[in-house]
PDB file of C-alpha atoms in Angstrom:
ATOM      1  CA  UNK B   1      -7.432  32.293 -50.558  1.00 42.00           C
ATOM      2  CA  UNK B   2      -6.619  29.798 -48.182  1.00 47.00           C
ATOM      3  CA  UNK B   3      -4.511  31.889 -45.914  1.00 44.00           C
ATOM      4  CA  UNK B   4      -1.043  30.476 -46.406  1.00 52.00           C
ATOM      5  CA  UNK B   5       1.572  32.106 -48.853  1.00 63.00           C
ATOM      6  CA  UNK B   6       3.285  28.553 -48.445  1.00 73.00           C
ATOM      7  CA  UNK B   7       2.186  25.118 -47.679  1.00 89.00           C
ATOM      8  CA  UNK B   8       3.584  24.711 -44.102  1.00 90.00           C
ATOM      9  CA  UNK B   9       1.885  21.403 -43.468  1.00 94.00           C
ATOM     10  CA  UNK B  10       3.905  18.143 -44.739  1.00 95.00           C
TER      11      UNK B  10
ATOM     12  CA  UNK A   1       2.594  23.881 -34.958  1.00 90.00           C
ATOM     13  CA  UNK A   2       0.292  22.131 -32.647  1.00 95.00           C
ATOM     14  CA  UNK A   3       0.364  18.968 -30.839  1.00 97.00           C
ATOM     15  CA  UNK A   4      -1.952  17.051 -33.167  1.00 98.00           C
ATOM     16  CA  UNK A   5       0.184  17.949 -35.953  1.00 97.00           C
ATOM     17  CA  UNK A   6       3.401  17.161 -34.257  1.00 97.00           C
ATOM     18  CA  UNK A   7       2.062  13.746 -33.124  1.00 98.00           C
ATOM     19  CA  UNK A   8       0.639  13.088 -36.734  1.00 98.00           C
ATOM     20  CA  UNK A   9       4.237  13.839 -38.317  1.00 98.00           C
ATOM     21  CA  UNK A  10       5.729  11.666 -35.740  1.00 98.00           C
ATOM     22  CA  UNK A  11       3.358   8.955 -36.471  1.00 98.00           C
ATOM     23  CA  UNK A  12       4.037   9.333 -40.131  1.00 98.00           C
ATOM     24  CA  UNK A  13       7.752   9.084 -39.462  1.00 98.00           C
ATOM     25  CA  UNK A  14       7.152   6.128 -37.286  1.00 98.00           C
ATOM     26  CA  UNK A  15       5.238   4.299 -39.821  1.00 98.00           C
ATOM     27  CA  UNK A  16       8.133   4.372 -42.258  1.00 98.00           C
ATOM     28  CA  UNK A  17      10.689   3.293 -39.714  1.00 98.00           C
ATOM     29  CA  UNK A  18       8.214   0.418 -38.806  1.00 98.00           C
ATOM     30  CA  UNK A  19       8.065  -0.519 -42.537  1.00 98.00           C
ATOM     31  CA  UNK A  20      11.946  -0.309 -42.866  1.00 98.00           C
ATOM     32  CA  UNK A  21      12.297  -2.540 -39.669  1.00 98.00           C
ATOM     33  CA  UNK A  22       9.818  -5.010 -41.122  1.00 97.00           C
ATOM     34  CA  UNK A  23      11.723  -5.240 -44.460  1.00 97.00           C
ATOM     35  CA  UNK A  24      15.153  -5.397 -42.763  1.00 96.00           C
ATOM     36  CA  UNK A  25      14.410  -7.748 -40.093  1.00 96.00           C
ATOM     37  CA  UNK A  26      12.449 -10.257 -41.911  1.00 96.00           C
ATOM     38  CA  UNK A  27      14.618  -9.506 -44.989  1.00 97.00           C
ATOM     39  CA  UNK A  28      11.264  -9.493 -47.170  1.00 97.00           C
ATOM     40  CA  UNK A  29       8.786  -7.208 -48.440  1.00 96.00           C
ATOM     41  CA  UNK A  30       6.277  -9.761 -48.541  1.00 96.00           C
ATOM     42  CA  UNK A  31       2.643  -8.190 -48.067  1.00 96.00           C
ATOM     43  CA  UNK A  32       4.029  -4.538 -48.973  1.00 97.00           C
ATOM     44  CA  UNK A  33       2.405  -3.066 -52.119  1.00 98.00           C
ATOM     45  CA  UNK A  34       5.127  -1.900 -54.210  1.00 97.00           C
ATOM     46  CA  UNK A  35       2.516   0.364 -56.133  1.00 98.00           C
ATOM     47  CA  UNK A  36       1.301   2.125 -53.014  1.00 98.00           C
ATOM     48  CA  UNK A  37       5.236   2.662 -52.317  1.00 98.00           C
ATOM     49  CA  UNK A  38       5.828   4.037 -55.498  1.00 98.00           C
ATOM     50  CA  UNK A  39       2.719   6.269 -55.578  1.00 98.00           C
ATOM     51  CA  UNK A  40       4.219   7.738 -52.171  1.00 98.00           C
ATOM     52  CA  UNK A  41       7.378   8.455 -53.907  1.00 98.00           C
ATOM     53  CA  UNK A  42       5.404  10.399 -56.520  1.00 98.00           C
ATOM     54  CA  UNK A  43       3.353  12.346 -53.705  1.00 98.00           C
ATOM     55  CA  UNK A  44       6.534  13.278 -51.925  1.00 98.00           C
ATOM     56  CA  UNK A  45       8.566  14.378 -54.892  1.00 98.00           C
ATOM     57  CA  UNK A  46       5.712  16.287 -56.271  1.00 97.00           C
ATOM     58  CA  UNK A  47       4.864  18.150 -52.927  1.00 97.00           C
ATOM     59  CA  UNK A  48       8.264  18.727 -51.788  1.00 96.00           C
ATOM     60  CA  UNK A  49       9.877  20.367 -54.718  1.00 89.00           C
ATOM     61  CA  UNK A  50       9.510  23.634 -52.696  1.00 90.00           C
ATOM     62  CA  UNK A  51      12.470  22.259 -50.787  1.00 92.00           C
ATOM     63  CA  UNK A  52      14.674  23.959 -53.250  1.00 89.00           C
ATOM     64  CA  UNK A  53      13.001  27.355 -53.151  1.00 88.00           C
ATOM     65  CA  UNK A  54      10.892  27.860 -50.052  1.00 86.00           C
ATOM     66  CA  UNK A  55      12.171  27.721 -46.592  1.00 89.00           C
ATOM     67  CA  UNK A  56       9.442  27.081 -44.071  1.00 90.00           C
ATOM     68  CA  UNK A  57      11.725  25.812 -41.041  1.00 93.00           C
ATOM     69  CA  UNK A  58      14.498  23.281 -40.320  1.00 95.00           C
ATOM     70  CA  UNK A  59      11.782  20.785 -39.089  1.00 96.00           C
ATOM     71  CA  UNK A  60       9.872  20.979 -42.171  1.00 95.00           C
ATOM     72  CA  UNK A  61      13.070  20.852 -44.157  1.00 96.00           C
ATOM     73  CA  UNK A  62      14.292  17.726 -42.438  1.00 97.00           C
ATOM     74  CA  UNK A  63      10.961  15.928 -42.561  1.00 97.00           C
ATOM     75  CA  UNK A  64      10.768  16.628 -46.432  1.00 97.00           C
ATOM     76  CA  UNK A  65      14.216  15.212 -46.962  1.00 97.00           C
ATOM     77  CA  UNK A  66      13.468  12.342 -44.751  1.00 98.00           C
ATOM     78  CA  UNK A  67      10.274  11.313 -46.625  1.00 98.00           C
ATOM     79  CA  UNK A  68      11.587  11.784 -50.164  1.00 98.00           C
ATOM     80  CA  UNK A  69      14.771   9.715 -49.265  1.00 98.00           C
ATOM     81  CA  UNK A  70      13.152   7.026 -47.243  1.00 98.00           C
ATOM     82  CA  UNK A  71      10.480   6.331 -49.760  1.00 98.00           C
ATOM     83  CA  UNK A  72      13.090   5.997 -52.535  1.00 98.00           C
ATOM     84  CA  UNK A  73      15.209   3.769 -50.345  1.00 98.00           C
ATOM     85  CA  UNK A  74      12.142   1.521 -49.710  1.00 98.00           C
ATOM     86  CA  UNK A  75      11.613   1.313 -53.543  1.00 98.00           C
ATOM     87  CA  UNK A  76      15.172   0.360 -53.708  1.00 98.00           C
ATOM     88  CA  UNK A  77      14.917  -2.427 -51.163  1.00 97.00           C
ATOM     89  CA  UNK A  78      11.780  -3.838 -53.050  1.00 97.00           C
ATOM     90  CA  UNK A  79      13.066  -3.677 -56.353  1.00 96.00           C
ATOM     91  CA  UNK A  80      16.786  -4.553 -56.032  1.00 97.00           C
ATOM     92  CA  UNK A  81      17.718  -5.672 -52.571  1.00 96.00           C
ATOM     93  CA  UNK A  82      14.815  -7.992 -51.618  1.00 96.00           C
ATOM     94  CA  UNK A  83      13.241  -8.365 -55.032  1.00 94.00           C
ATOM     95  CA  UNK A  84      12.556 -12.124 -54.971  1.00 93.00           C
ATOM     96  CA  UNK A  85      10.292 -11.443 -51.994  1.00 94.00           C
ATOM     97  CA  UNK A  86       7.887  -9.333 -53.737  1.00 91.00           C
ATOM     98  CA  UNK A  87       5.164 -10.805 -55.589  1.00 90.00           C
ATOM     99  CA  UNK A  88       3.725  -8.649 -58.246  1.00 92.00           C
ATOM    100  CA  UNK A  89       0.973 -11.119 -59.093  1.00 94.00           C
ATOM    101  CA  UNK A  90      -1.087  -9.979 -55.983  1.00 94.00           C
ATOM    102  CA  UNK A  91      -0.127  -6.384 -56.352  1.00 96.00           C
ATOM    103  CA  UNK A  92      -2.768  -5.870 -59.093  1.00 95.00           C
ATOM    104  CA  UNK A  93      -4.477  -2.816 -58.516  1.00 97.00           C
ATOM    105  CA  UNK A  94      -4.332  -0.423 -61.421  1.00 96.00           C
ATOM    106  CA  UNK A  95      -2.185   2.527 -60.163  1.00 96.00           C
ATOM    107  CA  UNK A  96      -2.923   4.445 -63.605  1.00 94.00           C
ATOM    108  CA  UNK A  97      -6.638   4.697 -62.607  1.00 96.00           C
ATOM    109  CA  UNK A  98      -5.448   6.680 -59.497  1.00 98.00           C
ATOM    110  CA  UNK A  99      -2.982   8.846 -61.199  1.00 98.00           C
ATOM    111  CA  UNK A 100      -4.963  10.006 -64.121  1.00 98.00           C
ATOM    112  CA  UNK A 101      -7.991  11.373 -62.200  1.00 98.00           C
ATOM    113  CA  UNK A 102      -5.731  12.956 -59.764  1.00 98.00           C
ATOM    114  CA  UNK A 103      -3.941  14.963 -62.627  1.00 98.00           C
ATOM    115  CA  UNK A 104      -7.340  15.988 -63.811  1.00 98.00           C
ATOM    116  CA  UNK A 105      -8.541  17.084 -60.176  1.00 98.00           C
ATOM    117  CA  UNK A 106      -5.281  19.080 -59.750  1.00 98.00           C
ATOM    118  CA  UNK A 107      -5.803  20.979 -62.811  1.00 98.00           C
ATOM    119  CA  UNK A 108      -9.532  21.901 -61.761  1.00 98.00           C
ATOM    120  CA  UNK A 109      -8.994  22.470 -58.043  1.00 98.00           C
ATOM    121  CA  UNK A 110      -5.841  24.397 -57.151  1.00 97.00           C
ATOM    122  CA  UNK A 111      -5.105  27.641 -55.417  1.00 95.00           C
ATOM    123  CA  UNK A 112      -3.283  29.090 -58.179  1.00 95.00           C
ATOM    124  CA  UNK A 113      -2.922  27.842 -61.919  1.00 96.00           C
ATOM    125  CA  UNK A 114       0.789  27.483 -61.709  1.00 95.00           C
ATOM    126  CA  UNK A 115       3.044  24.618 -62.056  1.00 94.00           C
ATOM    127  CA  UNK A 116       4.075  24.271 -58.343  1.00 93.00           C
ATOM    128  CA  UNK A 117       0.534  24.830 -57.060  1.00 95.00           C
ATOM    129  CA  UNK A 118      -0.960  22.340 -59.528  1.00 97.00           C
ATOM    130  CA  UNK A 119       1.805  19.720 -58.446  1.00 97.00           C
ATOM    131  CA  UNK A 120       1.156  20.475 -54.887  1.00 97.00           C
ATOM    132  CA  UNK A 121      -2.825  19.682 -55.366  1.00 97.00           C
ATOM    133  CA  UNK A 122      -1.893  16.530 -57.481  1.00 98.00           C
ATOM    134  CA  UNK A 123       0.258  15.422 -54.587  1.00 98.00           C
ATOM    135  CA  UNK A 124      -2.554  16.053 -52.071  1.00 98.00           C
ATOM    136  CA  UNK A 125      -5.230  14.177 -54.192  1.00 98.00           C
ATOM    137  CA  UNK A 126      -2.866  11.266 -55.064  1.00 98.00           C
ATOM    138  CA  UNK A 127      -1.878  11.020 -51.288  1.00 98.00           C
ATOM    139  CA  UNK A 128      -5.437  10.446 -50.395  1.00 98.00           C
ATOM    140  CA  UNK A 129      -5.829   7.373 -52.555  1.00 98.00           C
ATOM    141  CA  UNK A 130      -2.117   5.978 -52.656  1.00 98.00           C
ATOM    142  CA  UNK A 131      -3.063   3.470 -49.981  1.00 98.00           C
ATOM    143  CA  UNK A 132      -5.624   1.690 -52.087  1.00 98.00           C
ATOM    144  CA  UNK A 133      -3.108  -0.606 -53.572  1.00 98.00           C
ATOM    145  CA  UNK A 134      -1.870  -1.805 -50.362  1.00 98.00           C
ATOM    146  CA  UNK A 135      -5.535  -1.909 -48.925  1.00 97.00           C
ATOM    147  CA  UNK A 136      -6.565  -3.825 -52.077  1.00 96.00           C
ATOM    148  CA  UNK A 137      -3.840  -6.488 -51.584  1.00 96.00           C
ATOM    149  CA  UNK A 138      -4.657  -7.112 -48.012  1.00 95.00           C
ATOM    150  CA  UNK A 139      -8.353  -7.620 -48.892  1.00 94.00           C
ATOM    151  CA  UNK A 140      -7.032 -10.080 -51.575  1.00 93.00           C
ATOM    152  CA  UNK A 141      -4.735 -12.011 -49.434  1.00 94.00           C
ATOM    153  CA  UNK A 142      -7.285 -11.716 -46.493  1.00 94.00           C
ATOM    154  CA  UNK A 143      -4.415 -11.712 -43.995  1.00 94.00           C
ATOM    155  CA  UNK A 144      -1.236  -9.596 -43.017  1.00 96.00           C
ATOM    156  CA  UNK A 145       1.705  -9.938 -40.785  1.00 96.00           C
ATOM    157  CA  UNK A 146       1.389  -8.092 -37.465  1.00 96.00           C
ATOM    158  CA  UNK A 147       4.285  -5.734 -38.240  1.00 96.00           C
ATOM    159  CA  UNK A 148       2.464  -4.539 -41.462  1.00 97.00           C
ATOM    160  CA  UNK A 149      -0.547  -3.891 -39.534  1.00 97.00           C
ATOM    161  CA  UNK A 150       1.222  -1.577 -37.273  1.00 98.00           C
ATOM    162  CA  UNK A 151       2.680   0.064 -40.271  1.00 98.00           C
ATOM    163  CA  UNK A 152      -0.615   0.832 -41.607  1.00 98.00           C
ATOM    164  CA  UNK A 153      -1.967   1.627 -38.098  1.00 98.00           C
ATOM    165  CA  UNK A 154       0.696   4.319 -37.727  1.00 98.00           C
ATOM    166  CA  UNK A 155       0.025   5.603 -41.374  1.00 98.00           C
ATOM    167  CA  UNK A 156      -3.630   5.707 -40.552  1.00 98.00           C
ATOM    168  CA  UNK A 157      -2.903   7.573 -37.218  1.00 98.00           C
ATOM    169  CA  UNK A 158      -0.976  10.194 -38.952  1.00 98.00           C
ATOM    170  CA  UNK A 159      -3.822  11.047 -41.093  1.00 97.00           C
ATOM    171  CA  UNK A 160      -6.346  11.044 -38.393  1.00 98.00           C
ATOM    172  CA  UNK A 161      -4.446  13.286 -36.186  1.00 98.00           C
ATOM    173  CA  UNK A 162      -4.384  15.912 -39.035  1.00 98.00           C
ATOM    174  CA  UNK A 163      -8.011  16.274 -38.741  1.00 98.00           C
ATOM    175  CA  UNK A 164      -7.954  17.710 -34.979  1.00 98.00           C
ATOM    176  CA  UNK A 165      -5.010  19.781 -36.294  1.00 98.00           C
ATOM    177  CA  UNK A 166      -7.048  21.356 -38.943  1.00 97.00           C
ATOM    178  CA  UNK A 167      -9.906  22.028 -36.554  1.00 98.00           C
ATOM    179  CA  UNK A 168      -7.390  23.573 -34.003  1.00 98.00           C
ATOM    180  CA  UNK A 169      -5.975  25.757 -36.780  1.00 96.00           C
ATOM    181  CA  UNK A 170      -9.269  26.907 -37.815  1.00 97.00           C
ATOM    182  CA  UNK A 171     -10.131  28.173 -34.157  1.00 97.00           C
ATOM    183  CA  UNK A 172      -6.552  29.298 -33.369  1.00 96.00           C
ATOM    184  CA  UNK A 173      -5.415  30.941 -36.773  1.00 94.00           C
ATOM    185  CA  UNK A 174      -8.780  31.233 -38.544  1.00 94.00           C
ATOM    186  CA  UNK A 175      -7.237  29.346 -41.485  1.00 90.00           C
ATOM    187  CA  UNK A 176      -8.826  26.430 -43.596  1.00 94.00           C
ATOM    188  CA  UNK A 177      -7.171  24.463 -46.526  1.00 95.00           C
ATOM    189  CA  UNK A 178     -10.160  23.102 -48.246  1.00 96.00           C
ATOM    190  CA  UNK A 179      -8.212  21.054 -50.838  1.00 97.00           C
ATOM    191  CA  UNK A 180      -6.013  19.500 -47.877  1.00 97.00           C
ATOM    192  CA  UNK A 181      -9.216  19.088 -45.715  1.00 97.00           C
ATOM    193  CA  UNK A 182     -11.320  17.193 -48.117  1.00 98.00           C
ATOM    194  CA  UNK A 183      -8.765  14.994 -49.472  1.00 98.00           C
ATOM    195  CA  UNK A 184      -7.569  14.410 -45.803  1.00 98.00           C
ATOM    196  CA  UNK A 185     -10.752  13.239 -44.985  1.00 98.00           C
ATOM    197  CA  UNK A 186     -11.271  10.900 -47.750  1.00 97.00           C
ATOM    198  CA  UNK A 187      -7.865   9.708 -46.983  1.00 97.00           C
ATOM    199  CA  UNK A 188      -8.759   8.707 -43.357  1.00 97.00           C
ATOM    200  CA  UNK A 189     -12.045   7.203 -44.238  1.00 97.00           C
ATOM    201  CA  UNK A 190     -10.110   4.660 -46.334  1.00 97.00           C
ATOM    202  CA  UNK A 191      -8.734   3.580 -43.012  1.00 97.00           C
ATOM    203  CA  UNK A 192     -11.883   2.994 -41.004  1.00 97.00           C
ATOM    204  CA  UNK A 193     -12.227  -0.759 -42.124  1.00 95.00           C
ATOM    205  CA  UNK A 194      -8.628  -1.415 -41.462  1.00 96.00           C
ATOM    206  CA  UNK A 195      -8.790  -0.016 -37.904  1.00 97.00           C
ATOM    207  CA  UNK A 196     -11.831  -1.791 -37.256  1.00 96.00           C
ATOM    208  CA  UNK A 197      -9.828  -5.183 -37.668  1.00 96.00           C
ATOM    209  CA  UNK A 198      -6.834  -3.904 -36.304  1.00 97.00           C
ATOM    210  CA  UNK A 199      -8.639  -2.606 -32.874  1.00 97.00           C
ATOM    211  CA  UNK A 200     -10.843  -5.723 -32.665  1.00 96.00           C
ATOM    212  CA  UNK A 201      -8.020  -8.357 -33.604  1.00 95.00           C
ATOM    213  CA  UNK A 202      -4.421  -7.334 -33.606  1.00 96.00           C
ATOM    214  CA  UNK A 203      -4.349  -5.341 -30.513  1.00 96.00           C
ATOM    215  CA  UNK A 204      -6.305  -8.230 -28.734  1.00 96.00           C
ATOM    216  CA  UNK A 205      -3.324 -10.274 -29.555  1.00 96.00           C
ATOM    217  CA  UNK A 206      -4.844 -12.261 -32.628  1.00 96.00           C
ATOM    218  CA  UNK A 207      -3.590 -12.372 -36.328  1.00 96.00           C
ATOM    219  CA  UNK A 208      -4.874  -9.760 -38.644  1.00 96.00           C
ATOM    220  CA  UNK A 209      -7.403 -11.814 -40.794  1.00 94.00           C
ATOM    221  CA  UNK A 210     -10.395 -10.753 -42.630  1.00 91.00           C
ATOM    222  CA  UNK A 211     -13.618 -12.811 -42.610  1.00 84.00           C
ATOM    223  CA  UNK A 212     -13.766 -15.044 -45.498  1.00 75.00           C
TER     224      UNK A 212
END
């Protein structure tokens, strides 16, 4: 799991 | 949001504005790889589909809309408005050699085997190599207009700034996004040669020329 529920970077 | 990421995004934004400025003022897209620009449209559309169902912030939303619309507009400028100034005979990198492997990689490496997540991985992998047709073209012609090199420098700076951003996020939030980080490192490494010439020549006031 990479820790984000969504991808917040652009 | 941290400063590295903010300045990275602003640098990305600047790169597109520089490119638009170059095309509009010289009324030419000479020296710009259509294939690279088309790959960027693919990258943005594949990655930012979440625009329609995932709200992050107004900042995030506006940037996504800008990146999708400006990249499509650039394709329009190259293919329609300034078509005669684009020379496909020097834009010869085989883009399909990039897209194919990225599809395969995305099917293997993703955070969840769902359509949006595979598409997201695909966009990350494709972005990391999308600049290759452009760099290949530069290598082939051996020179570039100064404004084009500023465009590439801003784009490279955006990628470079994402690295300290990830280091910062690792320490402040304890998060690592291995797919983005590995692809990002590859992508940044591709700019090393370019930056060498940019710093030693263009920023010293000389023309961007590669040694024969």
